[in-house]
mmCIF file of C-alpha atoms and ligand atoms in Angstrom:
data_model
loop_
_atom_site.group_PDB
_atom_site.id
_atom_site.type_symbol
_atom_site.label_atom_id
_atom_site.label_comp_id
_atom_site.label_asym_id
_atom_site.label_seq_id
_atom_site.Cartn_x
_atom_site.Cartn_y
_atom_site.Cartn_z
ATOM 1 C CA UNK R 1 -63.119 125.009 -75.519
ATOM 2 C CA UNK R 2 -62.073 127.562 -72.759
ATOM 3 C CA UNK R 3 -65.570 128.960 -71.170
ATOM 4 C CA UNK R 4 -66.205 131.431 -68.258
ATOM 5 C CA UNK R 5 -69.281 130.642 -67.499
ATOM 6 C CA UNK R 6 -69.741 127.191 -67.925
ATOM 7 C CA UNK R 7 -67.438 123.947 -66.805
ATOM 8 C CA UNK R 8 -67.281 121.344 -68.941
ATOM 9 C CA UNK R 9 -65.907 117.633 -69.149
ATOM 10 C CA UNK R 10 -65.729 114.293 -70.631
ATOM 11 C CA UNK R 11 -66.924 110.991 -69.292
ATOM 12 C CA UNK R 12 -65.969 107.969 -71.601
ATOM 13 C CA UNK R 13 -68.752 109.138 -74.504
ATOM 14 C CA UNK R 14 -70.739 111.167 -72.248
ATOM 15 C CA UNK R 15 -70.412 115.457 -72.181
ATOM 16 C CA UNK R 16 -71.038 117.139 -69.010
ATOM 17 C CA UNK R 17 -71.868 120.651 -68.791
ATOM 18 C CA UNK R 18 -71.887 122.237 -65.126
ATOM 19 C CA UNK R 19 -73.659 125.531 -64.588
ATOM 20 C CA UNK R 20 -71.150 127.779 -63.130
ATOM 21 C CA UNK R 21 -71.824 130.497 -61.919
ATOM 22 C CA UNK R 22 -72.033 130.338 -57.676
ATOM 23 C CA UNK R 23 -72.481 133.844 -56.659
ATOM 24 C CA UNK R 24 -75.946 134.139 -58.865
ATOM 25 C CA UNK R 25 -77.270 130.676 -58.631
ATOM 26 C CA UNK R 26 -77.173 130.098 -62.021
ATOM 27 C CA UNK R 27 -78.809 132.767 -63.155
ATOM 28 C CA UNK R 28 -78.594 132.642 -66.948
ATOM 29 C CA UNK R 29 -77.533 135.611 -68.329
ATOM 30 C CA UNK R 30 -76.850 135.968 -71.941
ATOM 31 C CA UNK R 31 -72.739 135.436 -71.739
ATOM 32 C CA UNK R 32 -73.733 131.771 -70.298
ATOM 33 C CA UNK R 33 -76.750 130.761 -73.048
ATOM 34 C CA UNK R 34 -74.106 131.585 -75.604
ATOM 35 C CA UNK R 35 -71.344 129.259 -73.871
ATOM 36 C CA UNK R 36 -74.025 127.026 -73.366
ATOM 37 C CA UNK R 37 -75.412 126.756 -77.524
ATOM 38 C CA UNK R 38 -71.276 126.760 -78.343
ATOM 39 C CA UNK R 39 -70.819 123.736 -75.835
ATOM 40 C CA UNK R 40 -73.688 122.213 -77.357
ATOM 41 C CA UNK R 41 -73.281 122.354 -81.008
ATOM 42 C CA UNK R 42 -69.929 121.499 -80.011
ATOM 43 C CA UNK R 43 -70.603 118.286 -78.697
ATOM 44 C CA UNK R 44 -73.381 117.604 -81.027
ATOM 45 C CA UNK R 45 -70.597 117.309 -83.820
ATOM 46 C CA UNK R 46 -68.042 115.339 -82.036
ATOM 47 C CA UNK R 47 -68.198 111.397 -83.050
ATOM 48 C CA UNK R 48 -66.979 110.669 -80.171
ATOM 49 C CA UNK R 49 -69.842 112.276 -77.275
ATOM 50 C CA UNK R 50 -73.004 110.138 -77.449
ATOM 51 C CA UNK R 51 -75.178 111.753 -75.085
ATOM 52 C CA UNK R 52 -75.262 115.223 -72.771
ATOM 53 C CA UNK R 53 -75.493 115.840 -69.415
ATOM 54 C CA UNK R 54 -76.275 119.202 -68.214
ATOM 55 C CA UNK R 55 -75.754 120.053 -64.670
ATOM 56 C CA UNK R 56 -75.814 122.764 -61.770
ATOM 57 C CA UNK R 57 -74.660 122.937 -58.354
ATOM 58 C CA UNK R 58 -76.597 121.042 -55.533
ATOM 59 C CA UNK R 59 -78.240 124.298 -54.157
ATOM 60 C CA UNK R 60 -79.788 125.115 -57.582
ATOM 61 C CA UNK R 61 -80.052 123.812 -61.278
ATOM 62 C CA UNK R 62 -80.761 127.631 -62.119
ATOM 63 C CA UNK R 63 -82.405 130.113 -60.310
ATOM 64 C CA UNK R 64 -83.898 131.571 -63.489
ATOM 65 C CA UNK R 65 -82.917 134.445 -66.268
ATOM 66 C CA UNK R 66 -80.513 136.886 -64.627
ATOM 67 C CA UNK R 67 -82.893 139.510 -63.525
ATOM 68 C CA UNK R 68 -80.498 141.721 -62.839
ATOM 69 C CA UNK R 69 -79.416 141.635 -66.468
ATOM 70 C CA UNK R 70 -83.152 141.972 -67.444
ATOM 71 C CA UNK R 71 -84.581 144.846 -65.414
ATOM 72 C CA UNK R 72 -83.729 147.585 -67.950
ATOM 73 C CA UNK R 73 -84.264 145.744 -71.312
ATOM 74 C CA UNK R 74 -87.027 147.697 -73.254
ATOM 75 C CA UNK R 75 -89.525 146.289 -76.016
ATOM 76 C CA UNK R 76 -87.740 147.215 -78.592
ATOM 77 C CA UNK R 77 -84.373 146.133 -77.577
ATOM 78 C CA UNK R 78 -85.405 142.420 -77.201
ATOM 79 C CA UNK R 79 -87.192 141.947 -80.104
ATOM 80 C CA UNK R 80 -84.053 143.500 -82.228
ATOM 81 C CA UNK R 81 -81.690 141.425 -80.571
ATOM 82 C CA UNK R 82 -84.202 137.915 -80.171
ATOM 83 C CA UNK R 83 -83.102 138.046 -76.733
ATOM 84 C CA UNK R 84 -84.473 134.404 -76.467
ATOM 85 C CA UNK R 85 -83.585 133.126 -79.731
ATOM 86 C CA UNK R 86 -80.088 131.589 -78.314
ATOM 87 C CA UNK R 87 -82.581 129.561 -76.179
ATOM 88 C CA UNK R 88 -83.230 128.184 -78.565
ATOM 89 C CA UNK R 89 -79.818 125.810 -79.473
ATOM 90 C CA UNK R 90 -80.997 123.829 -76.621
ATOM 91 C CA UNK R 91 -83.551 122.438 -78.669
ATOM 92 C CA UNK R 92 -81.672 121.887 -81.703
ATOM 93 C CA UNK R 93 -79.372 119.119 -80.315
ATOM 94 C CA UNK R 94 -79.782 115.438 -82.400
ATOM 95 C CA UNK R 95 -78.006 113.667 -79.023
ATOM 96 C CA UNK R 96 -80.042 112.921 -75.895
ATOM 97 C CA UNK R 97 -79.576 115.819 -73.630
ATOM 98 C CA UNK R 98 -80.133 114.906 -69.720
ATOM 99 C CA UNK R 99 -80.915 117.207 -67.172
ATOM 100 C CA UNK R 100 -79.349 116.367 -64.299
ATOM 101 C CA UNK R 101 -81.503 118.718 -61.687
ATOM 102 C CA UNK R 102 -80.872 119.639 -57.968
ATOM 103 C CA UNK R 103 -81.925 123.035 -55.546
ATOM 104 C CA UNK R 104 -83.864 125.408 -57.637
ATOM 105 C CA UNK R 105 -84.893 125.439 -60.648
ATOM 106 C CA UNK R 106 -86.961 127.972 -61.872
ATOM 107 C CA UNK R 107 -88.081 130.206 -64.162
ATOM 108 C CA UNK R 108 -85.362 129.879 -66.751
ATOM 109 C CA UNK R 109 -83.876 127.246 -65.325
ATOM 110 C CA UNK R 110 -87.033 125.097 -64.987
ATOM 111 C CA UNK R 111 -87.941 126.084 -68.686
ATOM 112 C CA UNK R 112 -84.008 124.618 -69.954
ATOM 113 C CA UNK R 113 -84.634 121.576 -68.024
ATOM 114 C CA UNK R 114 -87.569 121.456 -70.182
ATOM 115 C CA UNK R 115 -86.501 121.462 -73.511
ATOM 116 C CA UNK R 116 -83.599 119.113 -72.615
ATOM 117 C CA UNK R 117 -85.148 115.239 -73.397
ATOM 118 C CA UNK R 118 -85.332 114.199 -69.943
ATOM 119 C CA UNK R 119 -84.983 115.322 -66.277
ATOM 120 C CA UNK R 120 -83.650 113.393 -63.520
ATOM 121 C CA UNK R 121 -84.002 115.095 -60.072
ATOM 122 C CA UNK R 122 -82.393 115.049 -56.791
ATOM 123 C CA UNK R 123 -85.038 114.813 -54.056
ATOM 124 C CA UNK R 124 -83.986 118.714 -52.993
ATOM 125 C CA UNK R 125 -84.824 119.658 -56.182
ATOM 126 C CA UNK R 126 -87.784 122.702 -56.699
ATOM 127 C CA UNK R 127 -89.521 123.391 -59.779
ATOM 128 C CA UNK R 128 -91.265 126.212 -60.740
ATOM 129 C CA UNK R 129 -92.400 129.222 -63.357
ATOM 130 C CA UNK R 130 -92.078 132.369 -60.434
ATOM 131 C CA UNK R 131 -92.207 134.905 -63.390
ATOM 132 C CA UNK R 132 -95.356 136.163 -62.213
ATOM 133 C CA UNK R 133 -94.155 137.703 -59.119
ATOM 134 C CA UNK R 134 -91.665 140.234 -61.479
ATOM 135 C CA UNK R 135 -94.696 141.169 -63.628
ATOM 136 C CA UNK R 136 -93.543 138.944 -66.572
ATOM 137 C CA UNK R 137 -94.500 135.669 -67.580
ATOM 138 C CA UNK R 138 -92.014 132.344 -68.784
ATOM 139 C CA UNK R 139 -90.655 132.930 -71.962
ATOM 140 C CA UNK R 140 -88.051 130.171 -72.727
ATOM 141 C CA UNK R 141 -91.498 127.758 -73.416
ATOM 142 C CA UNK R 142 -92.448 127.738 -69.696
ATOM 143 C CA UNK R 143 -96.674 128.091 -70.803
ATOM 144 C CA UNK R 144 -96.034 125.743 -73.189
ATOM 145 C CA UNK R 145 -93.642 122.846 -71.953
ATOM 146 C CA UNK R 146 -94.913 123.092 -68.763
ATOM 147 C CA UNK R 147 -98.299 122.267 -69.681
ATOM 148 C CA UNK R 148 -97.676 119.556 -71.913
ATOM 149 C CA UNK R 149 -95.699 117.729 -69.365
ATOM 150 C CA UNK R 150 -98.427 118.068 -66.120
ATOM 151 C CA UNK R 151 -101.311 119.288 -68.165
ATOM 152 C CA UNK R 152 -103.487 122.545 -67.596
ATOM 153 C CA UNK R 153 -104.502 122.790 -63.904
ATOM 154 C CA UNK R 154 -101.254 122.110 -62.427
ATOM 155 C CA UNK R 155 -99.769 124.692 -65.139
ATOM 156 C CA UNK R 156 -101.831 126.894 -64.650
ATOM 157 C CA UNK R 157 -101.201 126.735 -60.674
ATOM 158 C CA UNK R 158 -97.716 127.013 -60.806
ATOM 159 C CA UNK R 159 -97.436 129.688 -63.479
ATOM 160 C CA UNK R 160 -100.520 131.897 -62.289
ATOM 161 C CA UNK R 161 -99.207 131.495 -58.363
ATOM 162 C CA UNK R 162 -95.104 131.192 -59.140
ATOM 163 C CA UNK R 163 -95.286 128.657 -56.353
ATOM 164 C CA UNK R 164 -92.819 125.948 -56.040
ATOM 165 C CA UNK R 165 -93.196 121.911 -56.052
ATOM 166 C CA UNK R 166 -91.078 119.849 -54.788
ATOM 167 C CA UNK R 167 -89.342 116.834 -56.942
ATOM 168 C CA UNK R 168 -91.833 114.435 -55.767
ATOM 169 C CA UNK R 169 -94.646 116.046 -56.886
ATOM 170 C CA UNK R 170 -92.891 117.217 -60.134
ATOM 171 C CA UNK R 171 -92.369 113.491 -60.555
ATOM 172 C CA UNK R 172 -96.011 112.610 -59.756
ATOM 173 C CA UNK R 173 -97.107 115.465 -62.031
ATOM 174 C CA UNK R 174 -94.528 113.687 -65.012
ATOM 175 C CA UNK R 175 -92.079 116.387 -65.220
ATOM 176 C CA UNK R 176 -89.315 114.349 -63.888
ATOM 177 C CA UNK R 177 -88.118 110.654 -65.282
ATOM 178 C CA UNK R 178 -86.596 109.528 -61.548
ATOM 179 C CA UNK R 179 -85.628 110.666 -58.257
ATOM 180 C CA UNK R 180 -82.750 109.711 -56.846
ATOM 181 C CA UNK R 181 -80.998 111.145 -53.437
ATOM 182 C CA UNK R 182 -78.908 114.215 -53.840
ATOM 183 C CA UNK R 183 -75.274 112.761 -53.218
ATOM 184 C CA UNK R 184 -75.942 109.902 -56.352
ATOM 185 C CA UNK R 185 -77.953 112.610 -58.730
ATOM 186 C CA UNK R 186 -74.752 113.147 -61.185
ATOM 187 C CA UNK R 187 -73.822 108.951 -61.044
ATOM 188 C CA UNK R 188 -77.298 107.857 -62.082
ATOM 189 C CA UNK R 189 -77.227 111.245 -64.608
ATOM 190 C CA UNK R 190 -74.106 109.799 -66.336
ATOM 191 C CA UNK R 191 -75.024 106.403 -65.819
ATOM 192 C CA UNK R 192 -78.113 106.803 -67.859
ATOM 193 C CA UNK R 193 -75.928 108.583 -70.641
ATOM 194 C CA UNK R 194 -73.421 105.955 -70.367
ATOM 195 C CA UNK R 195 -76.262 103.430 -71.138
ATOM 196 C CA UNK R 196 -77.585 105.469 -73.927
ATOM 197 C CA UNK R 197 -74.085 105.830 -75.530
ATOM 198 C CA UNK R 198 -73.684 101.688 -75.780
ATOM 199 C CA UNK R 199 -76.968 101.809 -77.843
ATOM 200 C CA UNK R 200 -76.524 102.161 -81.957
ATOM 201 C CA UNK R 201 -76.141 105.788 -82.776
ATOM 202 C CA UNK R 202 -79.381 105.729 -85.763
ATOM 203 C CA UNK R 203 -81.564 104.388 -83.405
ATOM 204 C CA UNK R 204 -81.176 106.438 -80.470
ATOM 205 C CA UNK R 205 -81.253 109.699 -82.636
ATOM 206 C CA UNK R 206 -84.401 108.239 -84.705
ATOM 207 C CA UNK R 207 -86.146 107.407 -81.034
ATOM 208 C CA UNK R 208 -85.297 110.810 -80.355
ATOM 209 C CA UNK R 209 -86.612 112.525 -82.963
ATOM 210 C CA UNK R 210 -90.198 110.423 -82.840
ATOM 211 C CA UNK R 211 -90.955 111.074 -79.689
ATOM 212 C CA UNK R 212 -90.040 114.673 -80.106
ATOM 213 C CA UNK R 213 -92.614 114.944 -82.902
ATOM 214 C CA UNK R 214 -95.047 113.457 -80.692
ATOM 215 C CA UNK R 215 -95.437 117.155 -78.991
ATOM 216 C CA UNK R 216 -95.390 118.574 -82.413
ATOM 217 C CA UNK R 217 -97.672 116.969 -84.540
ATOM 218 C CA UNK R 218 -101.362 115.042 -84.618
ATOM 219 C CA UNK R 219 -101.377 110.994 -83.784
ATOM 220 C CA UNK R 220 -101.528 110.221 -87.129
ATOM 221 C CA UNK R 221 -99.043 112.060 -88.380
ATOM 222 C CA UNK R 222 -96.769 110.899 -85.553
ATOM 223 C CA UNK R 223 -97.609 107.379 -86.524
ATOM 224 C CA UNK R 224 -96.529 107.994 -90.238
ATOM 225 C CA UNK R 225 -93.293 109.449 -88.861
ATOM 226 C CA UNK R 226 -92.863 106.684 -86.566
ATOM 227 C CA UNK R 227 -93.452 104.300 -89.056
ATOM 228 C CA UNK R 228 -91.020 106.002 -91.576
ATOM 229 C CA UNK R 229 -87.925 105.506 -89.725
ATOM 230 C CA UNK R 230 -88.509 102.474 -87.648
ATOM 231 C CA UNK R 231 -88.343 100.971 -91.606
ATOM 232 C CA UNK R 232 -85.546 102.975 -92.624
ATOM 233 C CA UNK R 233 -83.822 101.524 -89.533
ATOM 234 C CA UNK R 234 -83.819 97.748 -91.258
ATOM 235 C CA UNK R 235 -81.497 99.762 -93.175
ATOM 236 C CA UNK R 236 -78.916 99.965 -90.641
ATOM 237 C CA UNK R 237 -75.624 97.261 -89.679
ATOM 238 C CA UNK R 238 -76.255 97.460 -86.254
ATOM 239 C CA UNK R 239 -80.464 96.044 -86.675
ATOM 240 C CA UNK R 240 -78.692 93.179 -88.223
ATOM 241 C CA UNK R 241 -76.507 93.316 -85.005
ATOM 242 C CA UNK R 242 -78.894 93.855 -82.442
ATOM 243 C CA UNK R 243 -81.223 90.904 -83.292
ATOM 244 C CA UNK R 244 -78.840 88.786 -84.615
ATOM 245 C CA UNK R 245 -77.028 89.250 -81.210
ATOM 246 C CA UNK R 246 -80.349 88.896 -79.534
ATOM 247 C CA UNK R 247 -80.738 85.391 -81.836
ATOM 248 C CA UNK R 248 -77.304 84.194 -80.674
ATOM 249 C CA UNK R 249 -77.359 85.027 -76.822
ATOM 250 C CA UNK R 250 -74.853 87.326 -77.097
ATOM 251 C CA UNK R 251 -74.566 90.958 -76.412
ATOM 252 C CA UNK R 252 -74.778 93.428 -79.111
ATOM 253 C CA UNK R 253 -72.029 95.262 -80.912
ATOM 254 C CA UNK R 254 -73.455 98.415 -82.361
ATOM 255 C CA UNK R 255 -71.294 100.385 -84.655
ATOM 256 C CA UNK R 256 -73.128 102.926 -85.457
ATOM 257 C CA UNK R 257 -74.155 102.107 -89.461
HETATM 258 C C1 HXC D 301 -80.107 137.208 -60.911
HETATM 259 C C2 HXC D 301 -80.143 135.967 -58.975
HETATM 260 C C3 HXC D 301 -81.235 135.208 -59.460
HETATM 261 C C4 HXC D 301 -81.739 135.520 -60.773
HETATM 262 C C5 HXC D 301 -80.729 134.503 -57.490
HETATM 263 N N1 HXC D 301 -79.865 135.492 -57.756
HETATM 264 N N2 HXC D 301 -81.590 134.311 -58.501
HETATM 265 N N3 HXC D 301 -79.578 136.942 -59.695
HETATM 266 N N4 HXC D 301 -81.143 136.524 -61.450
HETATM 267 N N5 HXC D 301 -82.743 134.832 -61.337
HETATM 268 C C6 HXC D 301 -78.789 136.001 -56.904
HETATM 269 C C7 HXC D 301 -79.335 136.811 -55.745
HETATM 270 O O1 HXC D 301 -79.618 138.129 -56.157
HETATM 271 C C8 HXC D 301 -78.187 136.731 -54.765
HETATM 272 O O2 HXC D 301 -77.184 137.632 -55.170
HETATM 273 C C9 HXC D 301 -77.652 135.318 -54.990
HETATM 274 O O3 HXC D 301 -78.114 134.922 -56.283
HETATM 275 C C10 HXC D 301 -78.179 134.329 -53.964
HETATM 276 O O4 HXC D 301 -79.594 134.392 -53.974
HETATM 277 P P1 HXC D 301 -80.464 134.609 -52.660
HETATM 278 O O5 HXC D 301 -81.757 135.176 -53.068
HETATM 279 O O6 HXC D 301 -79.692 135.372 -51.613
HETATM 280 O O7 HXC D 301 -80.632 133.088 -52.158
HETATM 281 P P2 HXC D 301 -81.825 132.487 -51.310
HETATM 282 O O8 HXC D 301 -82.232 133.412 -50.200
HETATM 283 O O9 HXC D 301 -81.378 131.112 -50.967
HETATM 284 O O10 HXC D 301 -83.076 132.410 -52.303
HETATM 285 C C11 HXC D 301 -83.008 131.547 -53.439
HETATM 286 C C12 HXC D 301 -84.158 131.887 -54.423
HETATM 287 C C13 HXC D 301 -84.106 133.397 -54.790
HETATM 288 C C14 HXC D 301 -85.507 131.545 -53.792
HETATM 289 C C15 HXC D 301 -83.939 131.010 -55.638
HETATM 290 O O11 HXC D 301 -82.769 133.701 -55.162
HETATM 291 C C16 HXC D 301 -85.020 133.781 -55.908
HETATM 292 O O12 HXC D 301 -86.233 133.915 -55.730
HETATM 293 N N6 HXC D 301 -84.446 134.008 -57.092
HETATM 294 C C17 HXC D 301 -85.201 134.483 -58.239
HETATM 295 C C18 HXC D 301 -86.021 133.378 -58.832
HETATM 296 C C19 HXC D 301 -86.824 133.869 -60.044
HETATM 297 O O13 HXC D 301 -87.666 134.769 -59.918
HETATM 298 N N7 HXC D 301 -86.569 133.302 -61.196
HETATM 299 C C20 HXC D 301 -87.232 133.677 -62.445
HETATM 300 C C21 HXC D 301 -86.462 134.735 -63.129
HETATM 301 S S1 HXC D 301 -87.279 135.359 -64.535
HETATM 302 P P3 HXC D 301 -76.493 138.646 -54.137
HETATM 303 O O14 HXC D 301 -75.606 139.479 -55.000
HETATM 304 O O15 HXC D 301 -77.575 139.378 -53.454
HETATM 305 O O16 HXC D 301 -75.741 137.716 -53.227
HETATM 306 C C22 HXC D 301 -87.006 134.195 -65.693
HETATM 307 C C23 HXC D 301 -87.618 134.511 -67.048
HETATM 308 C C24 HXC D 301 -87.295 133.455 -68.021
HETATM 309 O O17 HXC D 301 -86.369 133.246 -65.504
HETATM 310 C C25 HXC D 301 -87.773 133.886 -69.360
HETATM 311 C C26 HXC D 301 -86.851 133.454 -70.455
HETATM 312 C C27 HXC D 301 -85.517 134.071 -70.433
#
């Protein structure tokens, strides 16, 4: 896969996608969200990538939607092209997908940290939804995500006043899994991928999935779900594995059946 826009790279079962564009700070303009959904569906299918990492530089994650790219679109021209809808492939990925977040992200940037399953933050990392200050509001599930993850107030502050918080109060708030010092933010990224790709394949993608339906769905309809596919899992090889390892002392060898 040659990209322009994007770098990417393999790390034992682990893809990394790096951000790449320097001069812009990110800035995702369309060219990159379509090297970024190719990348992804790429990796989704290959049986040999367990988990995701996606990346920027240290001064910034993503500085947002390319504005400059976005200052003459008209009404009708996004909603006959879905200008967002290629957003969208972000959320459509079955294998964990880390964000690995340092510098800015905002706007855009902040909202695909967002729909990837977890964020992991450098202490310089910023968060935050500055739409407001162009006369626009988020609209890559910025009002949405946001909220869910630090509920209304602090929402509401950062997307009515576009201010910024730093990684330790996006932590605080929930918005971020761990902070860890700039210079090890890409080790502890992959490492957490690394652990995730030792795990058995029908598990990890179940957990996924039921914790993902968690945002979507009432608690009792959650539960059901839940309940659905931790039985169908007694289906699998690798349960037998797992607790007959676990019965045995011995460490688990999942195969992914
Ligand atoms: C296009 C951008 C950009 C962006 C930065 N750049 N952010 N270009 N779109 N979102 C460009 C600058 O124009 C500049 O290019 C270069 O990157 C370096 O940026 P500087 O501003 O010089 O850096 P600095 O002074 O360090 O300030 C960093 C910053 C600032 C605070 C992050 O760049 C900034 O406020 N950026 C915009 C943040 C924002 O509003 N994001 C939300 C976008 S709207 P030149 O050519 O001058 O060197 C959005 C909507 C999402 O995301 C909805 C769904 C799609």
């Amino acid at each position: 896969m040659a990209f322009e826009m994007i770098l990417t790279e393999t790390h034992g079962r682990t893809a990394l996608i790096r951000l790449n564009r320097p001069q812009a700070l990110n800035a995702l303009c369309d060219g990159l969200m379509a090297e970024m959904a190719e990348a992804l569906a790429g990796f989704d299918r290959d049986d040999n990538i367990a988990a995701i990492v996606i990346t920027g530089s240290e001064k910034a994650f993503a500085a947002g939607a390319d504005i400059k790219e976005m200052k003459d679109r008209t009404f009708p021209g996004v909603l006959a092209e879905d200008f967002i809808g290629k957003w969208e492939a972000v959320t459509t990925i079955r294998k964990p997908v880390i964000a690995a977040v340092s510098g800015f992200a905002l706007g855009g940037g902040c909202e695909l940290a967002m729909m990837c399953d977890m964020i992991i933050a450098s202490d310089t990392a910023k968060f935050g939804q500055p739409e407001i200050n162009l006369g626009i509001i988020p609209g890559a599930g910025g009002t949405q995500r946001l909220t869910r993850a630090v509920g209304k107030s602090k929402a509401m502050d950062l997307v009515l006043t576009g201010r910024m918080m730093d990684a330790q109060e996006a932590e605080r708030a929930g918005l971020v899994a761990r902070i860890v010092p700039a210079a090890d933010l890409l080790a502890e990224a992959l490492k957490v991928a690394e652990k995730i790709g030792q795990l058995s394949g029908p598990s990890v993608a179940t957990a996924k999935q039921a914790v993902n339906v968690a945002f979507e769905t009432t608690l009792r309809e959650g539960v059901r779900f839940e309940r659905g596919v931790f039985y169908a899992l007694f289906a699998t090889e690798d349960q037998k594995e797992g607790m007959g390892a676990f019965a045995e002392k011995r460490k688990p060898a999942f195969r992914n059946r």
